[in-house]
CSV table of N, CA and C in Angstrom, one decimal:
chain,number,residue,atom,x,y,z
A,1,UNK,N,0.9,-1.2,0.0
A,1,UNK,CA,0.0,0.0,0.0
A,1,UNK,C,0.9,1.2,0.0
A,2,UNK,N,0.6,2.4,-0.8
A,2,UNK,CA,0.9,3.2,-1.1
A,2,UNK,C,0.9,4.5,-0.2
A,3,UNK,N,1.0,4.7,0.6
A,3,UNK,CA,0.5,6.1,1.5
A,3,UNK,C,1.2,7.3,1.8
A,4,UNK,N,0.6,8.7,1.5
A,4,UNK,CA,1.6,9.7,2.2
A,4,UNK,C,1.6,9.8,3.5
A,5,UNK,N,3.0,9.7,4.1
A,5,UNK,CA,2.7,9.5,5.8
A,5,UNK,C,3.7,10.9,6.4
A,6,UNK,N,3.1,12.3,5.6
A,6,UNK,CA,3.8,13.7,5.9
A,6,UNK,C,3.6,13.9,7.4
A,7,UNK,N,2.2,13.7,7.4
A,7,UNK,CA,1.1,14.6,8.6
A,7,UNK,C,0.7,13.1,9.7
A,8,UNK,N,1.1,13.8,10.9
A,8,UNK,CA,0.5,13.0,11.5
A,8,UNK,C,-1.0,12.1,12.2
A,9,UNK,N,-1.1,11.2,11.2
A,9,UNK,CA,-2.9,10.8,10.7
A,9,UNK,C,-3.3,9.6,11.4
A,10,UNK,N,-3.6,9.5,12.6
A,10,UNK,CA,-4.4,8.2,13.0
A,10,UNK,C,-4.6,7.0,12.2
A,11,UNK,N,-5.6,7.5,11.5
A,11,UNK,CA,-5.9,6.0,10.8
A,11,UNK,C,-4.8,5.6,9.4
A,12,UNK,N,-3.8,6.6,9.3
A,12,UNK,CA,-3.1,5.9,8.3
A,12,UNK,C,-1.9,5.3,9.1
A,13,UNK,N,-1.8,5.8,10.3
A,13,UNK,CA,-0.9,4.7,11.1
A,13,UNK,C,-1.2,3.6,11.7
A,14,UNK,N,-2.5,3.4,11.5
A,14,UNK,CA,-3.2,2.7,12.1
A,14,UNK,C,-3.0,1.2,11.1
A,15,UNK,N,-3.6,1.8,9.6
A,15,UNK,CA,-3.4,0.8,8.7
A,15,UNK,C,-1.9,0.4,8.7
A,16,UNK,N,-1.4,1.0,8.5
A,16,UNK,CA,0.4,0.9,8.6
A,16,UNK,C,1.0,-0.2,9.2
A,17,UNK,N,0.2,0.2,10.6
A,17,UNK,CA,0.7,-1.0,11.8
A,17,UNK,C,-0.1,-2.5,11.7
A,18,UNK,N,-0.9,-2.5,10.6
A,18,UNK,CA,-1.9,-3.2,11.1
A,18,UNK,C,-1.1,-4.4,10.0
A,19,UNK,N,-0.7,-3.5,9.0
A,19,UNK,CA,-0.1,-4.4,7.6
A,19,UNK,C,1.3,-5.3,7.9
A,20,UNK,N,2.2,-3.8,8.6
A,20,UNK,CA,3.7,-4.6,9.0
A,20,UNK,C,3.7,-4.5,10.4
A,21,UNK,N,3.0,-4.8,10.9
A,21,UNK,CA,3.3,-4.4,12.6
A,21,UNK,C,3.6,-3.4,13.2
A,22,UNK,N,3.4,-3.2,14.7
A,22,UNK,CA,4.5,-2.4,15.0
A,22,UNK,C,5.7,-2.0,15.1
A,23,UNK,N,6.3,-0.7,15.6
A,23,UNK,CA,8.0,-0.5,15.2
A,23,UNK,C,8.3,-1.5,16.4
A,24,UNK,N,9.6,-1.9,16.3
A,24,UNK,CA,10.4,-3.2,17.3
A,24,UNK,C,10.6,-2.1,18.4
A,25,UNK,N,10.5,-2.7,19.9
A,25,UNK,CA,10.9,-2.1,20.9
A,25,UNK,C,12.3,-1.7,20.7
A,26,UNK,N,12.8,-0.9,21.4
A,26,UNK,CA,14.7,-0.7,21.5
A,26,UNK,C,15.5,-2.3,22.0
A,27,UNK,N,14.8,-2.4,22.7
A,27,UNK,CA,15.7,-3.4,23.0
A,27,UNK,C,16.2,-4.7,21.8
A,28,UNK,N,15.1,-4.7,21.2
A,28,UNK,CA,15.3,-5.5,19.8
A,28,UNK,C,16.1,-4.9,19.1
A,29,UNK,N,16.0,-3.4,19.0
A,29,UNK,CA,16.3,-2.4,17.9
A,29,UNK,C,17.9,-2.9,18.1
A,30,UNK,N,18.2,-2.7,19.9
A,30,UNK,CA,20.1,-2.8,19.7
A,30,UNK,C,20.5,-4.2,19.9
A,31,UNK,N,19.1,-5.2,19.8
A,31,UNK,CA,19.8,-6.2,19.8
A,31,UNK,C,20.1,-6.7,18.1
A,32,UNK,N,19.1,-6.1,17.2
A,32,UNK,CA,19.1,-6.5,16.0
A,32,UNK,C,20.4,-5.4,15.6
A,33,UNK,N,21.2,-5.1,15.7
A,33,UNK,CA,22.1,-4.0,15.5
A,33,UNK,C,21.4,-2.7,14.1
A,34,UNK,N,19.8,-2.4,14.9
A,34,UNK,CA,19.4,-1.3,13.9
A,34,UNK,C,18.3,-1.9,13.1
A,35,UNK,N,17.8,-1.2,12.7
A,35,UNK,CA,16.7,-1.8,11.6
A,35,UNK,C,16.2,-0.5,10.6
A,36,UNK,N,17.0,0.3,10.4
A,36,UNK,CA,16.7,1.2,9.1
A,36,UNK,C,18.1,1.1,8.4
A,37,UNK,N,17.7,1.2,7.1
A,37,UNK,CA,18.9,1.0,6.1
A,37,UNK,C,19.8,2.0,6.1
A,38,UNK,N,20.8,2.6,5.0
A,38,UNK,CA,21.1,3.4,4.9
A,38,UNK,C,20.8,4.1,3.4
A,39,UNK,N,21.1,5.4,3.6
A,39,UNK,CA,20.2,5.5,2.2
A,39,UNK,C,20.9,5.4,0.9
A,40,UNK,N,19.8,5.0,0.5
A,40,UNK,CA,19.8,3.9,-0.8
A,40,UNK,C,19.5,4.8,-2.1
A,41,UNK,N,20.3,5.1,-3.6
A,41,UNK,CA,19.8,5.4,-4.6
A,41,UNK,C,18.7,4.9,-4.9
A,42,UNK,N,17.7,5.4,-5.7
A,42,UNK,CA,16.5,4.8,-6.2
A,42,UNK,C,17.1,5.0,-7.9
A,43,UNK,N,17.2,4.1,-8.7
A,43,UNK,CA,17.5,4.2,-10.3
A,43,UNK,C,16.6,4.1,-11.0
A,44,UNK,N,15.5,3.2,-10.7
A,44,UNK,CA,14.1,2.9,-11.2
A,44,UNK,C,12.9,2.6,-10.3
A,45,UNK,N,11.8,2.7,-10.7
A,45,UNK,CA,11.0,2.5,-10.3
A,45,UNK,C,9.6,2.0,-11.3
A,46,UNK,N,8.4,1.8,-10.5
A,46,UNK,CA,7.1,1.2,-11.3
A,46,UNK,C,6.7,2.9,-11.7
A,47,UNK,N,5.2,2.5,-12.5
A,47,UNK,CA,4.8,4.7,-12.7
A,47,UNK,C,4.5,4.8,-11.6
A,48,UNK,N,3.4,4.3,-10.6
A,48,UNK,CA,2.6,5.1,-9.8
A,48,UNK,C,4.3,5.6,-8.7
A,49,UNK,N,5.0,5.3,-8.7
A,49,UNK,CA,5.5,6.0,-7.5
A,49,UNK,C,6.8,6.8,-8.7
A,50,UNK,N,7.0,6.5,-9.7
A,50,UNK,CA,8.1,7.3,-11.1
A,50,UNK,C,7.0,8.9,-10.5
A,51,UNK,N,5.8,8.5,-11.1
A,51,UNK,CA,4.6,10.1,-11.6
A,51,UNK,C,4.8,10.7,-10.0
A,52,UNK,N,5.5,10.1,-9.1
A,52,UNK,CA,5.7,11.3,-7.6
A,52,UNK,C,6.9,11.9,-7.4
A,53,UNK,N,8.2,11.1,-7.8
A,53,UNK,CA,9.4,11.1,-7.8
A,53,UNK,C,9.6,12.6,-8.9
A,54,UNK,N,8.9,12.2,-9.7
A,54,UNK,CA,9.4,13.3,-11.1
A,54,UNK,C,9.1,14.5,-10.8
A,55,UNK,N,8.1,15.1,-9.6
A,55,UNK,CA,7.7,16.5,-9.3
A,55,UNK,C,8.4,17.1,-9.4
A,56,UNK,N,9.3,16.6,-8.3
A,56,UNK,CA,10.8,17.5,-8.2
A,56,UNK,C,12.2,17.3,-8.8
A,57,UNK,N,12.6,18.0,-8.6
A,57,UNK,CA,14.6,17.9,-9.1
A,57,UNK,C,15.5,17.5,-8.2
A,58,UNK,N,14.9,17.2,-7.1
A,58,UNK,CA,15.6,16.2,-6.1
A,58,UNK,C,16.3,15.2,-6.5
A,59,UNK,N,17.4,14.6,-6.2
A,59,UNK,CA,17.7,13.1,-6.8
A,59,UNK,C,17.0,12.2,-5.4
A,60,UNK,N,16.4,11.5,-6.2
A,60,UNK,CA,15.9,10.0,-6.2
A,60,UNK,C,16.5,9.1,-4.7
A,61,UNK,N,16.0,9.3,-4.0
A,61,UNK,CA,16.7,8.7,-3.0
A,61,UNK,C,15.5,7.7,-1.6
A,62,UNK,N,15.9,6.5,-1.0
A,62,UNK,CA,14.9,6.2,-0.3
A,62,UNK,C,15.9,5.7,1.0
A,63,UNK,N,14.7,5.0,1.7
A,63,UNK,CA,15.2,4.1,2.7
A,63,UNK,C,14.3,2.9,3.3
A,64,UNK,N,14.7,2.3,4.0
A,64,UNK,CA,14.3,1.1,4.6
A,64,UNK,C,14.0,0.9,5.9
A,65,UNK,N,12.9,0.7,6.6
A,65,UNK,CA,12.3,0.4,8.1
A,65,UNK,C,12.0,-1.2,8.4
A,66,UNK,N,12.4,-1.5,9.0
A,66,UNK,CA,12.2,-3.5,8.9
A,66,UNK,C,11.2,-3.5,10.2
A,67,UNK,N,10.0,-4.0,10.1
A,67,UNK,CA,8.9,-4.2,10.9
A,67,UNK,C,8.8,-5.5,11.0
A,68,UNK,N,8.5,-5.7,12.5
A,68,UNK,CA,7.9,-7.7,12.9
A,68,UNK,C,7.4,-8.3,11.6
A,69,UNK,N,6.7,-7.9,10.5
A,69,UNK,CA,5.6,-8.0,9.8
A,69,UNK,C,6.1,-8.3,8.2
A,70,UNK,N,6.9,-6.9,8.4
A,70,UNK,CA,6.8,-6.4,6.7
A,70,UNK,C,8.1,-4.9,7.2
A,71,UNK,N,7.9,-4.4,5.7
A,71,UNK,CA,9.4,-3.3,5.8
A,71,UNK,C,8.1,-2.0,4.9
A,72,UNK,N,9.3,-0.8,5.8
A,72,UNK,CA,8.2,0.1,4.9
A,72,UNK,C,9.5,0.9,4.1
A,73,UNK,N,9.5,1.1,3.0
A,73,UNK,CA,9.8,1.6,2.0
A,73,UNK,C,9.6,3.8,1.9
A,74,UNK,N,10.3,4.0,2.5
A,74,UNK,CA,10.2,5.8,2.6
A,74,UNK,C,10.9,6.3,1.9
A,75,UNK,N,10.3,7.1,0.6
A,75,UNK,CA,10.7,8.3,0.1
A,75,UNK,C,10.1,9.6,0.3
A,76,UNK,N,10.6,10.7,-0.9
A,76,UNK,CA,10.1,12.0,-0.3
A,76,UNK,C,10.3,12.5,-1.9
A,77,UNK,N,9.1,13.4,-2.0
A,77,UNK,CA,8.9,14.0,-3.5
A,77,UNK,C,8.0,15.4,-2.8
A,78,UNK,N,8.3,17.0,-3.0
A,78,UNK,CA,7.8,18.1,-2.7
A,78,UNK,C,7.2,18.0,-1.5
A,79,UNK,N,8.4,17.9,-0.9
A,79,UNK,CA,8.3,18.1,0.7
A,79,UNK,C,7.0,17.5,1.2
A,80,UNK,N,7.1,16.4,0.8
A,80,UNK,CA,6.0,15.0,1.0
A,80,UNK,C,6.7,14.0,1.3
A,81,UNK,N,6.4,13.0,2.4
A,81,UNK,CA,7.0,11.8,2.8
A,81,UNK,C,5.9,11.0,2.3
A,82,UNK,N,6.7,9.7,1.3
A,82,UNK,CA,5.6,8.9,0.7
A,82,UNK,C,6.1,7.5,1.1
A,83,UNK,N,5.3,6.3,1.8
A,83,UNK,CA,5.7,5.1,2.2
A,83,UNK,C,5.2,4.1,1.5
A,84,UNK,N,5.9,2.8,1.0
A,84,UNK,CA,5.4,1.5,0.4
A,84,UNK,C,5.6,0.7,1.7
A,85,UNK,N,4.1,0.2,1.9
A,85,UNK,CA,4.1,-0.8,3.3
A,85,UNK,C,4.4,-2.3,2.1
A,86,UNK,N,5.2,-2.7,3.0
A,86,UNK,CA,5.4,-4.4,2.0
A,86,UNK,C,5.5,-5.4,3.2
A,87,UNK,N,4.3,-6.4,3.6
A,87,UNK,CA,4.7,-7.2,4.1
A,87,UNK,C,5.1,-8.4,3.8
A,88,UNK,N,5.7,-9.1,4.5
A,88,UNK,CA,6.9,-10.5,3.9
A,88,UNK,C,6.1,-11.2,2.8
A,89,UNK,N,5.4,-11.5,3.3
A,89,UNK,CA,4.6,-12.3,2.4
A,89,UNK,C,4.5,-11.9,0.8
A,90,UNK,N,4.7,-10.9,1.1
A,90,UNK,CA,4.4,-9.8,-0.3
A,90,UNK,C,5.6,-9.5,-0.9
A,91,UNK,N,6.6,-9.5,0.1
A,91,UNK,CA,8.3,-8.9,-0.3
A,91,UNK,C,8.9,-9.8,-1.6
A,92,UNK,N,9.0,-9.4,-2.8
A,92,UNK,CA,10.1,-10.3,-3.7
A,92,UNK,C,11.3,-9.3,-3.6
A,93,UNK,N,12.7,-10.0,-3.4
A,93,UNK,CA,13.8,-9.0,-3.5
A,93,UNK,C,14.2,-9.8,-5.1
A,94,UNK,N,14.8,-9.0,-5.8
A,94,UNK,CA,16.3,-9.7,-6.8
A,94,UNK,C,17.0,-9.0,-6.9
A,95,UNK,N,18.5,-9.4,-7.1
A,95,UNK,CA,19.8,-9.1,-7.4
A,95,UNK,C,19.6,-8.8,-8.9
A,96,UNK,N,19.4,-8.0,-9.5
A,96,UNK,CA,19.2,-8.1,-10.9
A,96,UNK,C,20.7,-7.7,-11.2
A,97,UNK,N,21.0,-6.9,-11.8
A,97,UNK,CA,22.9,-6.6,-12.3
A,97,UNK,C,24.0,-6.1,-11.1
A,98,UNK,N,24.9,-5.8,-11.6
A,98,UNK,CA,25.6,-6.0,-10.5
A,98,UNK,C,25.6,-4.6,-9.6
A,99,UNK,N,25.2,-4.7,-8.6
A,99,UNK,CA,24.7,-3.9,-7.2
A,99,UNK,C,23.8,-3.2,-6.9
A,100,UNK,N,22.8,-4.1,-8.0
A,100,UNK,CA,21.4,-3.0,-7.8
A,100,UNK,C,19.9,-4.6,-7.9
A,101,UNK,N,19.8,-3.8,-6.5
A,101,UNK,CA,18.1,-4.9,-6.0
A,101,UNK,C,17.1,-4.0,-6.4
A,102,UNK,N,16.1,-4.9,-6.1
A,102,UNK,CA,14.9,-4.9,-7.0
A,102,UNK,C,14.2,-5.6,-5.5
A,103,UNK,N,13.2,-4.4,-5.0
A,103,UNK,CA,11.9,-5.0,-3.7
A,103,UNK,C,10.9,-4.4,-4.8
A,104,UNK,N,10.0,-5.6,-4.6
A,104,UNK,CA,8.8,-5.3,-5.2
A,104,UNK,C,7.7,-5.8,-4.1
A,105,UNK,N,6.5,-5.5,-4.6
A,105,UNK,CA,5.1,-6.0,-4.5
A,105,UNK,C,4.0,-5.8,-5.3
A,106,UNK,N,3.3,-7.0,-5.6
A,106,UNK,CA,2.3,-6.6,-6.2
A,106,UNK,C,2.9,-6.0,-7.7
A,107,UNK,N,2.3,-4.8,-7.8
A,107,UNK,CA,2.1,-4.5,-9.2
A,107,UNK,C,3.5,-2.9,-9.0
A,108,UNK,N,4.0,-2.9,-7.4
A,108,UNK,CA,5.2,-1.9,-7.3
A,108,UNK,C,6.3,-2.5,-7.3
A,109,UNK,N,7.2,-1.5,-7.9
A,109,UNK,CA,8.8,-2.1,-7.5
A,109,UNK,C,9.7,-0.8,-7.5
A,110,UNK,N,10.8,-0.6,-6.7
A,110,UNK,CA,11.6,0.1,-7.0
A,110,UNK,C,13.3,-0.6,-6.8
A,111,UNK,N,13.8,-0.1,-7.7
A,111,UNK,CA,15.2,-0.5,-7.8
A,111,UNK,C,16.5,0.3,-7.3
A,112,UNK,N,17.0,-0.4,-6.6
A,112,UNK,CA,18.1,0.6,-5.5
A,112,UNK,C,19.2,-0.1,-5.9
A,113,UNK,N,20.2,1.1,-5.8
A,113,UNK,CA,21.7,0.6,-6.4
A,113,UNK,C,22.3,0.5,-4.8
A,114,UNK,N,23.0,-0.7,-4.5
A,114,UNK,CA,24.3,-1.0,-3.6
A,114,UNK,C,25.1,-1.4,-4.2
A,115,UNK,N,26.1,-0.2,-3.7
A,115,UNK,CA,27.0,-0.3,-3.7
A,115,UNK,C,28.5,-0.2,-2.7
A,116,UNK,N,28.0,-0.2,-1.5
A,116,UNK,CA,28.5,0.0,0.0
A,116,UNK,C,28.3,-1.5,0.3
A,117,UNK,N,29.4,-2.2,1.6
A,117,UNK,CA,29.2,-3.0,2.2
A,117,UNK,C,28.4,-3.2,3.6
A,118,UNK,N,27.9,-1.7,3.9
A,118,UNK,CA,26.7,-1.8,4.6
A,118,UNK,C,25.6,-1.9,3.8
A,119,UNK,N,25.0,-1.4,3.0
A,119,UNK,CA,23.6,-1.7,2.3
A,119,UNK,C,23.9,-3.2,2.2
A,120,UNK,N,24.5,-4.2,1.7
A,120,UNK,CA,24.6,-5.3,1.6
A,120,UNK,C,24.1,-6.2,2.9
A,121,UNK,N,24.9,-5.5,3.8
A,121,UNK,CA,24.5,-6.1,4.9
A,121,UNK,C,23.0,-6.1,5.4
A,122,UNK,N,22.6,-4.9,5.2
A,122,UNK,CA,21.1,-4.8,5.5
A,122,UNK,C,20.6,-6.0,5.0
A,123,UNK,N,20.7,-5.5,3.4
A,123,UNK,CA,19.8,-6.4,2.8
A,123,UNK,C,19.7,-8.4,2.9
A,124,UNK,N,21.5,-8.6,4.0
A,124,UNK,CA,21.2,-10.0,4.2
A,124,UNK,C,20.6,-9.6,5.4
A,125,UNK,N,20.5,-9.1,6.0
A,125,UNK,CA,19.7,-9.0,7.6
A,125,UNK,C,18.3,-8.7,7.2
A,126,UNK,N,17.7,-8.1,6.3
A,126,UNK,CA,16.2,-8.5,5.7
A,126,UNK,C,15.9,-9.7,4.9
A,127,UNK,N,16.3,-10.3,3.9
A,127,UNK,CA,16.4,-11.6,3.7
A,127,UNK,C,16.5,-12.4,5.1
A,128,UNK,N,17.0,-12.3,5.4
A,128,UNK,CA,17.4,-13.3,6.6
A,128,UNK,C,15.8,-13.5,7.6
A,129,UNK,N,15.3,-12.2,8.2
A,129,UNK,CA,13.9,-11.5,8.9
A,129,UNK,C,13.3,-12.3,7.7
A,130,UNK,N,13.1,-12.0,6.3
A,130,UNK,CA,12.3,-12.3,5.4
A,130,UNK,C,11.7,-14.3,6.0
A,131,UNK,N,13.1,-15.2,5.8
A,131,UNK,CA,13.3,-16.3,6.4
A,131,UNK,C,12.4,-16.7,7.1
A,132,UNK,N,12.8,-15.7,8.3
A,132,UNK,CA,12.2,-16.1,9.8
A,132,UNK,C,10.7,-16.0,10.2
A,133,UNK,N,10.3,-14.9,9.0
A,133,UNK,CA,8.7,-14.9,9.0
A,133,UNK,C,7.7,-15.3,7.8
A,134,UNK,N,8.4,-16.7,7.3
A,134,UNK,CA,7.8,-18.0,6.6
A,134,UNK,C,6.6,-18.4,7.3
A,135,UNK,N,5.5,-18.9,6.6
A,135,UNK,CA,4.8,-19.2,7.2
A,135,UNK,C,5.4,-20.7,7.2
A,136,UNK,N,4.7,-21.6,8.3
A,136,UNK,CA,5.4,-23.1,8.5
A,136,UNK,C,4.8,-23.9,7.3
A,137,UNK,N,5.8,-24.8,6.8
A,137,UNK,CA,5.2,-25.1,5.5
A,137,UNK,C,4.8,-27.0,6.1
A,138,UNK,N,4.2,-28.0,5.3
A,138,UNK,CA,3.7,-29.0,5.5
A,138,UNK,C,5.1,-30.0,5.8
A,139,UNK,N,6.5,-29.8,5.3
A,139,UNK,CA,7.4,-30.4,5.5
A,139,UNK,C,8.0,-30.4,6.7
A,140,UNK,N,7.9,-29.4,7.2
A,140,UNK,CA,8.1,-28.7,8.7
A,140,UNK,C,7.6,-30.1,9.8
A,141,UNK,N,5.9,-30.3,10.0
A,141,UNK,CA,5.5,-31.0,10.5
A,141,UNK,C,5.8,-32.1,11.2
């Protein structure tokens, strides 16, 4: 889900939390050493979030929130903060060429170039979360 989260709005934090959960207490936060990325180029994207990006002459830039649930995806176009809620279930990552992922959902995607050995790490520390919040499959059993 797509939402601007500038203004502080009840019911869109409401949905928010309801999709990826709530934020992790602190104590998880320093036990998971952090849970927001660093920021990340954006090089591509799908249109509905391209036709927001293009308002301005800003370069293209996002970041990453890792939720019990799901991750929320924050950019900013004319002093507007705009979020993609993605829960796991929903999250496809790819490595498409060399140092640039691809999170999608559904019918969105945006493509971020890494090229630091911290953004890498994030992204095995969300794969990894991604892992951990599998639903149990029948082999499990």
């Amino acid at each position: 889900m797509l939402v601007n989260v500038s203004y502080n709005n009840k019911e869109v934090t409401r949905k928010v939390d309801a999709e990826v959960g709530a934020p992790f207490p602190l104590r998880e936060r320093w036990a998971m050493g952090g849970i927001g990325s660093p920021k990340l180029s954006i090089t591509e994207t799908s249109i509905e979030i391209r036709n927001l990006l293009i308002l301005d002459n800003n370069t293209n830039s996002c970041n990453i929130e890792l939720r019990p649930t799901g991750i929320i995806v924050r950019f900013r176009s004319l002093l507007e903060t705009f979020a993609l809620t993605i829960p796991y279930y929903k999250l496809r990552i790819y490595k498409a060429d060399l140092g640039v992922y691809s999170i999608c959902r559904d019918h969105y995607f945006i493509k971020v170039r890494s090229d630091t050995k911290a953004v890498q790490k994030f992204f095995k520390k969300l794969l990894d979360l991604k892992v951990d919040n599998r639903p149990t499959s029948i082999d499990d059993l």
